[in-house]
Short mmCIF file of C-alpha atoms in Angstrom, two decimals:
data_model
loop_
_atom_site.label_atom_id
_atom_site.label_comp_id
_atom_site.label_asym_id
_atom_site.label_seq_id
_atom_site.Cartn_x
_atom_site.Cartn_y
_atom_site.Cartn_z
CA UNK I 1 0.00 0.00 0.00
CA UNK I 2 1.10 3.76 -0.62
CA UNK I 3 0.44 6.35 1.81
CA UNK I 4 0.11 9.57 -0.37
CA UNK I 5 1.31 13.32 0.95
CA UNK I 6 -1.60 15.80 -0.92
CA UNK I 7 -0.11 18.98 -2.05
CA UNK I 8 -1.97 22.36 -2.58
CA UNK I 9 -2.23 24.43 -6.27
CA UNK I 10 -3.21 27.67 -5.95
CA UNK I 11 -5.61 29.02 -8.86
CA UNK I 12 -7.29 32.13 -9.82
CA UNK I 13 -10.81 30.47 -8.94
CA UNK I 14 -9.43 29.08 -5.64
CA UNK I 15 -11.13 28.89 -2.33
CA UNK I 16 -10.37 29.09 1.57
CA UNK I 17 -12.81 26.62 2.05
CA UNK I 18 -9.79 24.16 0.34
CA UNK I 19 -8.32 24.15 4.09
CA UNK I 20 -10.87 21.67 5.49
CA UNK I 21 -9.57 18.92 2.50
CA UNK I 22 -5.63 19.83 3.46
CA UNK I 23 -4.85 23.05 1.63
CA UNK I 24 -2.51 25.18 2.61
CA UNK I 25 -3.30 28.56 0.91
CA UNK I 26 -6.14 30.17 0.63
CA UNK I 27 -5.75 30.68 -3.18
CA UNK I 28 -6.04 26.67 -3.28
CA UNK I 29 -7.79 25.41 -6.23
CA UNK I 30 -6.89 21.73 -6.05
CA UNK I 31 -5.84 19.60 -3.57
CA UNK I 32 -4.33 17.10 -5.30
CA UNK I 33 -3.65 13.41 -3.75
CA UNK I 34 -3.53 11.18 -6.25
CA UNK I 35 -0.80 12.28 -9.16
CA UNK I 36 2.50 10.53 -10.90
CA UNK I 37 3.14 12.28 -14.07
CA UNK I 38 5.72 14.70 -15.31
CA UNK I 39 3.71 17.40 -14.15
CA UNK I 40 1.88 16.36 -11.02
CA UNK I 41 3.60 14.26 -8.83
CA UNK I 42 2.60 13.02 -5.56
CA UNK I 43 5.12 11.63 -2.84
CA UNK I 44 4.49 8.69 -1.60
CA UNK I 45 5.46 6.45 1.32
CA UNK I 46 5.65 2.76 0.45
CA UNK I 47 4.11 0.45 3.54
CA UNK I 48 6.48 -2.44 2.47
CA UNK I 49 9.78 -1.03 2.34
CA UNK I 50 9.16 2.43 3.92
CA UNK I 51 10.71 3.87 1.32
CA UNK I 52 9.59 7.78 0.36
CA UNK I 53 9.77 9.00 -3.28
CA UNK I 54 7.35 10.35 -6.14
CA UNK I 55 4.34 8.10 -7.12
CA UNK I 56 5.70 8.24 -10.48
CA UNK I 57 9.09 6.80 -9.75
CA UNK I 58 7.65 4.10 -7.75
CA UNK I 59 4.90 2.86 -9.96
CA UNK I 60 7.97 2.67 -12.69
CA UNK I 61 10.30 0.66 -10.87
CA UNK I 62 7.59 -1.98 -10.54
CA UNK I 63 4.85 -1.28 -12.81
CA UNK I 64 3.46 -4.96 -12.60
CA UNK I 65 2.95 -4.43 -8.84
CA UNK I 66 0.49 -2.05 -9.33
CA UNK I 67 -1.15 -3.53 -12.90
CA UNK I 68 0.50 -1.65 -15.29
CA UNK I 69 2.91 -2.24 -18.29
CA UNK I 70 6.43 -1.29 -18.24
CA UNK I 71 5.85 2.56 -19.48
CA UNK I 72 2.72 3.10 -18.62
CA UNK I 73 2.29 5.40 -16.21
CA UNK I 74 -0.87 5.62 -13.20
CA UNK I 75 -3.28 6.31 -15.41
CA UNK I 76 -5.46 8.69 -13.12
CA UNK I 77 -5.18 11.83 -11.01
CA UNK I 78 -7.75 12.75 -8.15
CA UNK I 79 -8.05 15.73 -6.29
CA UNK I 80 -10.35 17.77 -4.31
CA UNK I 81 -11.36 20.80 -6.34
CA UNK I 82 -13.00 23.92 -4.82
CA UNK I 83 -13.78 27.36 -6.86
CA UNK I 84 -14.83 30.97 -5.74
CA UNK I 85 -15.05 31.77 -9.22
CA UNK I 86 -16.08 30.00 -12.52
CA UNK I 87 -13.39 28.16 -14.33
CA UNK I 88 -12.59 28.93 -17.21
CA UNK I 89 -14.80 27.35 -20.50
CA UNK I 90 -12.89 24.36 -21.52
CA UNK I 91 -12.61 21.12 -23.46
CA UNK I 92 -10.07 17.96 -23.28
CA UNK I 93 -8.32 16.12 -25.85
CA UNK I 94 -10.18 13.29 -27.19
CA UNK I 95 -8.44 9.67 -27.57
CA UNK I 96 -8.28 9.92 -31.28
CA UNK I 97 -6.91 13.78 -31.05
CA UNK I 98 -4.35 12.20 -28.23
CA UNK I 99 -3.21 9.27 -29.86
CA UNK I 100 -2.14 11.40 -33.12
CA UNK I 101 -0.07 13.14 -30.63
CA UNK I 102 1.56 10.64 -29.25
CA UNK I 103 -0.32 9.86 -26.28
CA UNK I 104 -1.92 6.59 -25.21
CA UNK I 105 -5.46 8.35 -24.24
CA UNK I 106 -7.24 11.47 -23.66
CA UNK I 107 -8.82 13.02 -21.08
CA UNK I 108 -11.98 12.06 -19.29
CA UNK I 109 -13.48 12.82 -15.79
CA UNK I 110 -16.01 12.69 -13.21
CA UNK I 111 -17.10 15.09 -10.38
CA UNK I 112 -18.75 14.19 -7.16
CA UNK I 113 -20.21 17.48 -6.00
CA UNK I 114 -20.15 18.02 -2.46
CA UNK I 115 -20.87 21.37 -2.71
CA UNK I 116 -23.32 22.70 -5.09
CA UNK I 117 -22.27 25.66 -7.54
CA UNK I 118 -24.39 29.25 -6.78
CA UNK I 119 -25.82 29.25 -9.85
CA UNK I 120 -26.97 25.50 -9.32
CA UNK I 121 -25.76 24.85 -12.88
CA UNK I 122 -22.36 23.33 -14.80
CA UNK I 123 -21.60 24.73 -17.96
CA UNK I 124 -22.75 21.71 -20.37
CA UNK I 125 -22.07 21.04 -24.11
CA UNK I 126 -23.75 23.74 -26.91
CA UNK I 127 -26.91 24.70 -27.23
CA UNK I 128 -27.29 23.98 -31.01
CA UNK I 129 -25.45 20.57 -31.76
CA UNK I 130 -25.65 20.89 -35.10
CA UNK I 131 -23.83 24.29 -35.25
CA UNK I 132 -20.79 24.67 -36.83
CA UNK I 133 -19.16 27.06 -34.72
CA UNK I 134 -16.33 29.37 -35.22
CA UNK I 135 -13.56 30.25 -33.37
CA UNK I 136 -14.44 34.14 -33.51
CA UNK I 137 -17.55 33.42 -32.21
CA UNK I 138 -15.90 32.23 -28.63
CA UNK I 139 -13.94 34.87 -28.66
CA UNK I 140 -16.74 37.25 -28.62
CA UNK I 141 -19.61 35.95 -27.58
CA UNK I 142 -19.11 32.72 -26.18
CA UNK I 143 -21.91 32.31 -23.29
CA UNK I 144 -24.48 32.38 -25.99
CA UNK I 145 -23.18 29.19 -27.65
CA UNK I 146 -22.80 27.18 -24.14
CA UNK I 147 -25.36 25.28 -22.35
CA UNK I 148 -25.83 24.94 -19.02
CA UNK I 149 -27.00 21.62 -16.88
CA UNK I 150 -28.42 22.13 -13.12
CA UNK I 151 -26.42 20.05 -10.42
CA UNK I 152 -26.87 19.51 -6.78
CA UNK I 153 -25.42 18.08 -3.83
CA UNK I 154 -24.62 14.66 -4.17
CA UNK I 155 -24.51 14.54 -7.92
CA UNK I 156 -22.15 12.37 -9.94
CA UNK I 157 -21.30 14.16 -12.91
CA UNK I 158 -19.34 12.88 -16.29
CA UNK I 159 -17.56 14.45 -18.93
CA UNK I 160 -16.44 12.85 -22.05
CA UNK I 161 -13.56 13.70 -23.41
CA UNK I 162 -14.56 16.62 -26.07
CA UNK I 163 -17.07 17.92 -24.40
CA UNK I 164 -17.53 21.38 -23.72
CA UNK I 165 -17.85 21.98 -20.09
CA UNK I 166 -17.33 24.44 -16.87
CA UNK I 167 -17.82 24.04 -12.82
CA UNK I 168 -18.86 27.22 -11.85
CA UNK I 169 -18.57 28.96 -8.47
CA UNK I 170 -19.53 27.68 -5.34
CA UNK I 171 -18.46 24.63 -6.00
CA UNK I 172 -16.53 22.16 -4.17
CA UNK I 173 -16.18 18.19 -5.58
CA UNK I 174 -14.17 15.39 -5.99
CA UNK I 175 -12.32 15.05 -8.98
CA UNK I 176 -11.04 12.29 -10.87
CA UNK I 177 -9.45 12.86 -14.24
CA UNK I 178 -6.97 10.70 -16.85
CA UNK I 179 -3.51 11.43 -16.58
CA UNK I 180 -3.20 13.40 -19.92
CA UNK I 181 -3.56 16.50 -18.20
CA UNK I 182 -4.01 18.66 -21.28
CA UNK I 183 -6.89 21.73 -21.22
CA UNK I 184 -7.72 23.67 -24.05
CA UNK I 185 -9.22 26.79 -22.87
CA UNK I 186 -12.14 28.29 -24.94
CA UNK I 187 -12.99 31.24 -22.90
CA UNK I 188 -11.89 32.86 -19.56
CA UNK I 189 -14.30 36.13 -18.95
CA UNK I 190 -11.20 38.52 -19.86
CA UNK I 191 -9.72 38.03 -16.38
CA UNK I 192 -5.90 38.36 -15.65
CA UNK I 193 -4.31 34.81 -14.45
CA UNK I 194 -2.35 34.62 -10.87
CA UNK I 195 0.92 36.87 -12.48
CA UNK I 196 -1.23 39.96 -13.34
CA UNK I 197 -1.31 38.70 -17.23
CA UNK I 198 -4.31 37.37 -19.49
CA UNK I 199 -4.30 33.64 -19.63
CA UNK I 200 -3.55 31.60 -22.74
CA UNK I 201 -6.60 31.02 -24.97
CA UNK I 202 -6.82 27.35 -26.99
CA UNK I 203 -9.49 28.08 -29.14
CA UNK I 204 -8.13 26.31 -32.38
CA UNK I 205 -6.83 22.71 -30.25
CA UNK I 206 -9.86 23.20 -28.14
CA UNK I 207 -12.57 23.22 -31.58
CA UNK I 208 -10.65 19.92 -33.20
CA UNK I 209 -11.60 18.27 -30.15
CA UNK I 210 -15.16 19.36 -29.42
CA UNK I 211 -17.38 16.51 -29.55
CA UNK I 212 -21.16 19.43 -30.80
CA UNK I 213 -23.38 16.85 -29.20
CA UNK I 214 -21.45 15.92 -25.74
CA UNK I 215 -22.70 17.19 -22.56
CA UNK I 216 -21.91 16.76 -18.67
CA UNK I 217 -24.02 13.52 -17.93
CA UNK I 218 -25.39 13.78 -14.42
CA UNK I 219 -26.98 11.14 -12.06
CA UNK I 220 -27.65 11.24 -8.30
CA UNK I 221 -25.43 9.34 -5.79
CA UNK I 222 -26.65 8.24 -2.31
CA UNK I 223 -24.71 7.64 0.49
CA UNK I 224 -23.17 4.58 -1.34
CA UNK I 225 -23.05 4.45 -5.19
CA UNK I 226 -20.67 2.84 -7.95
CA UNK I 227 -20.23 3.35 -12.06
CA UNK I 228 -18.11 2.18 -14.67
CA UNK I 229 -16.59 4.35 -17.56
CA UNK I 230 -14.65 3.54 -19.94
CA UNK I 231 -11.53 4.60 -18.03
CA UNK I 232 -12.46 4.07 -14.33
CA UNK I 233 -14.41 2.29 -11.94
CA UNK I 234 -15.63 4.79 -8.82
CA UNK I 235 -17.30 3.22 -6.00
CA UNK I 236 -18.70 5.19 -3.02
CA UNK I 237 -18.73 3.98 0.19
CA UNK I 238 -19.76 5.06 3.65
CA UNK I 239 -17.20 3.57 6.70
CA UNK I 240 -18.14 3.20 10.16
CA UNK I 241 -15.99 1.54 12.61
CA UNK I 242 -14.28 -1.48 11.11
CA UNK I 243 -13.65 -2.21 7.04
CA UNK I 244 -11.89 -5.12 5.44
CA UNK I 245 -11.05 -3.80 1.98
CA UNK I 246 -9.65 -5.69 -1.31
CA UNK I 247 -8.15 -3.94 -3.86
CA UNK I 248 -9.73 -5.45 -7.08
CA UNK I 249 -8.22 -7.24 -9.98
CA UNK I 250 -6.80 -4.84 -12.46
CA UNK I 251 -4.70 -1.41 -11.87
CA UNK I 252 -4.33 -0.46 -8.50
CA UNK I 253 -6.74 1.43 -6.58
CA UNK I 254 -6.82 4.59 -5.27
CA UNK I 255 -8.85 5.56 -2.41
CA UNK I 256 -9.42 9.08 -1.50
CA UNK I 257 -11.73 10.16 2.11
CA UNK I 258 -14.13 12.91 1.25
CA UNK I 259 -15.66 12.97 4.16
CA UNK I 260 -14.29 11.99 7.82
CA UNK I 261 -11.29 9.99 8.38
CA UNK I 262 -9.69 6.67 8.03
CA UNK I 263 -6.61 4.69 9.63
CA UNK I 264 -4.22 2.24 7.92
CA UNK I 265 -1.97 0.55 10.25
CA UNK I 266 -0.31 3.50 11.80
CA UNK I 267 -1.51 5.82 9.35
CA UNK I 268 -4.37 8.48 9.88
CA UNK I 269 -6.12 9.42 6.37
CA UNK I 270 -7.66 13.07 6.88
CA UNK I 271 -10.57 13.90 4.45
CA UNK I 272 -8.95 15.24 1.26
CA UNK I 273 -5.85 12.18 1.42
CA UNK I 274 -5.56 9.03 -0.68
CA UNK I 275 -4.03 5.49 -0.64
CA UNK I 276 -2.87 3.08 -3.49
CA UNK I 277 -3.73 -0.43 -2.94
CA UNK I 278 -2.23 -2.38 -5.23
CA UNK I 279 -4.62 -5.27 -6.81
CA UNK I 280 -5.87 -8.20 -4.79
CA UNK I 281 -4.13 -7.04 -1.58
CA UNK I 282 -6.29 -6.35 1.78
CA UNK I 283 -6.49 -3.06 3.35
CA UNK I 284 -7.90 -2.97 6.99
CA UNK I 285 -9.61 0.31 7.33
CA UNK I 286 -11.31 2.24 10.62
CA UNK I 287 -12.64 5.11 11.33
CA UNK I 288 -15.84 7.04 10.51
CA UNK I 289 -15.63 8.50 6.94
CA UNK I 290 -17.08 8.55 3.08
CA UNK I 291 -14.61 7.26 0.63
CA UNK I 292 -14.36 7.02 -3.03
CA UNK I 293 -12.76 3.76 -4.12
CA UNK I 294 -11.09 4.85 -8.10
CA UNK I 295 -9.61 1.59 -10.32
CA UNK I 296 -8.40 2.68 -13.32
CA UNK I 297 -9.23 0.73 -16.44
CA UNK I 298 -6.68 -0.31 -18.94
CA UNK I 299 -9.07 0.46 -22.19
CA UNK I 300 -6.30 1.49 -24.22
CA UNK I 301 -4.36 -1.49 -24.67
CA UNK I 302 -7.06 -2.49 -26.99
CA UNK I 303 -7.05 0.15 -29.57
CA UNK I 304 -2.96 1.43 -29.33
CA UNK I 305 0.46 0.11 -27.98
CA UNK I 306 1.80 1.24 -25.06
CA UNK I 307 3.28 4.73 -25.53
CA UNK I 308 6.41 5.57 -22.75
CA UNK I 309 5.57 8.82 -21.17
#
């Protein structure tokens, strides 16, 4: 098992309220605690060996440990994601757009909304599918080509790669996302970024990759809830007192507390903090929390080889 050590990114839409899930500024967009790329990466403390290093040099000194390929990198990153402000209008790389750069995937993800935005709504797909739109037309006048979808507390929410999408403020969730951590911004509302200075616009990347009839797709989660995409299995569960967990077959699971907190051995898991358990191995877990159980799925062995990042 891996003990992961979160670690706070401050962002232009970030939030004090970031400081109950481990942040430690109160300019926090992210919390991330689940990461192990070239850009993101998490330190993590082995349970074996007790050895301490980035997630990403671990999972590549034994990839078959945790049920990858030699290469392949952990194929997900989670974090806890809280906004003061809208984000920015966006869209990810789709796997066809990815793989002709080199990539084995694009980027997908889910959002488990713990708080609800203010305006009650995500920014959703287009409001005419079928129009072709231009990338003046963003640049001018963009909110009257998006759609908006209302969300609430408790909502699970999905976005396909290549689909047009926003949270907007108020919002606080758990995040799950693949690795290719690309965004293509479409619009940001003519606001300066963090050093004074416009952000960079995408609008070319961002239209080859807009899927006109994606939207957010939303359902309702209880207190315990599971779904499969393509990429990812999520399971939510609620923990009281004493849990016997096994990691599934497959990649390795991460397991982030949303709510609460757990112990591992000698290890106290505040809300906002993830493990690794690597497939088939038991976890005992106690405590009083609501976790969210992530297994990646390795889809993209089917359709590419294995691409060294």
């Amino acid at each position: 098992m891996l003990i992961l050590t979160p670690f706070s990114a401050p962002r232009i839409w970030g939030t004090e309220r970031l400081r109950e899930y481990g942040a430690d500024k109160s300019t926090t967009g992210s919390v991330y605690s689940v990461a192990g790329t070239d850009q993101l990466d998490i330190v993590a403390l082995d349970t074996v060996n007790g050895d301490q290093s980035a997630l990403k040099t671990i999972v590549q000194s034994n990839p078959e440990r945790f049920g990858l390929l030699p290469g392949e990198e952990y194929p997900i990153i989670v974090d806890m994601l809280g906004a003061d402000a809208d984000l920015s209008i966006q869209v990810h790389p789709t796997d066809q757009f990815a793989r002709s750069q080199g990539l084995n995937y694009g980027k997908s993800e889910s959002w488990v909304f713990l708080t609800a935005p203010t305006s009650g709504t995500v920014y959703s797909g287009l409001r005419n599918p079928q129009y072709k739109v231009q990338p003046d037309e963003f640049r001018s006048h963009p909110l009257t080509i998006v759609d908006e979808q209302p969300v609430e507390i408790g909502d699970y929410a999905f976005v396909p790669s290549g689909t047009v999408h926003a949270i907007r403020s108020g919002s606080l969730v758990y995040e799950i996302q693949q690795s290719t951590d690309i965004t293509y911004r479409l619009y940001d509302y003519n606001r300066p970024g963090l050093n004074g200075h416009p952000r960079a616009l995408d609008v070319e990347d961002a239209l080859q990759n807009v899927v006109t009839t994606s939207k957010v797709q939303i359902q309702h989660w209880g207190a315990t809830a599971s779904v499969t995409e393509a990429a990812y299995h999520l399971s939510k569960l609620t923990i009281s007192g004493k849990y016997d967990y096994v990691a599934p077959a497959g990649v390795a699971t991460s397991v982030t507390v949303v709510a609460g907190a757990i112990t591992v051995g000698d290890h106290t898991i505040h809300q906002g903090g993830s493990i690794i358990v690597p497939p088939g191995e038991r976890t005992a877990i106690q405590g009083s929390a609501t976790i969210i159980a992530a297994t990646p799925r390795a889809y993209w062995r089917e359709h590419t080889e294995t691409i060294s990042i």
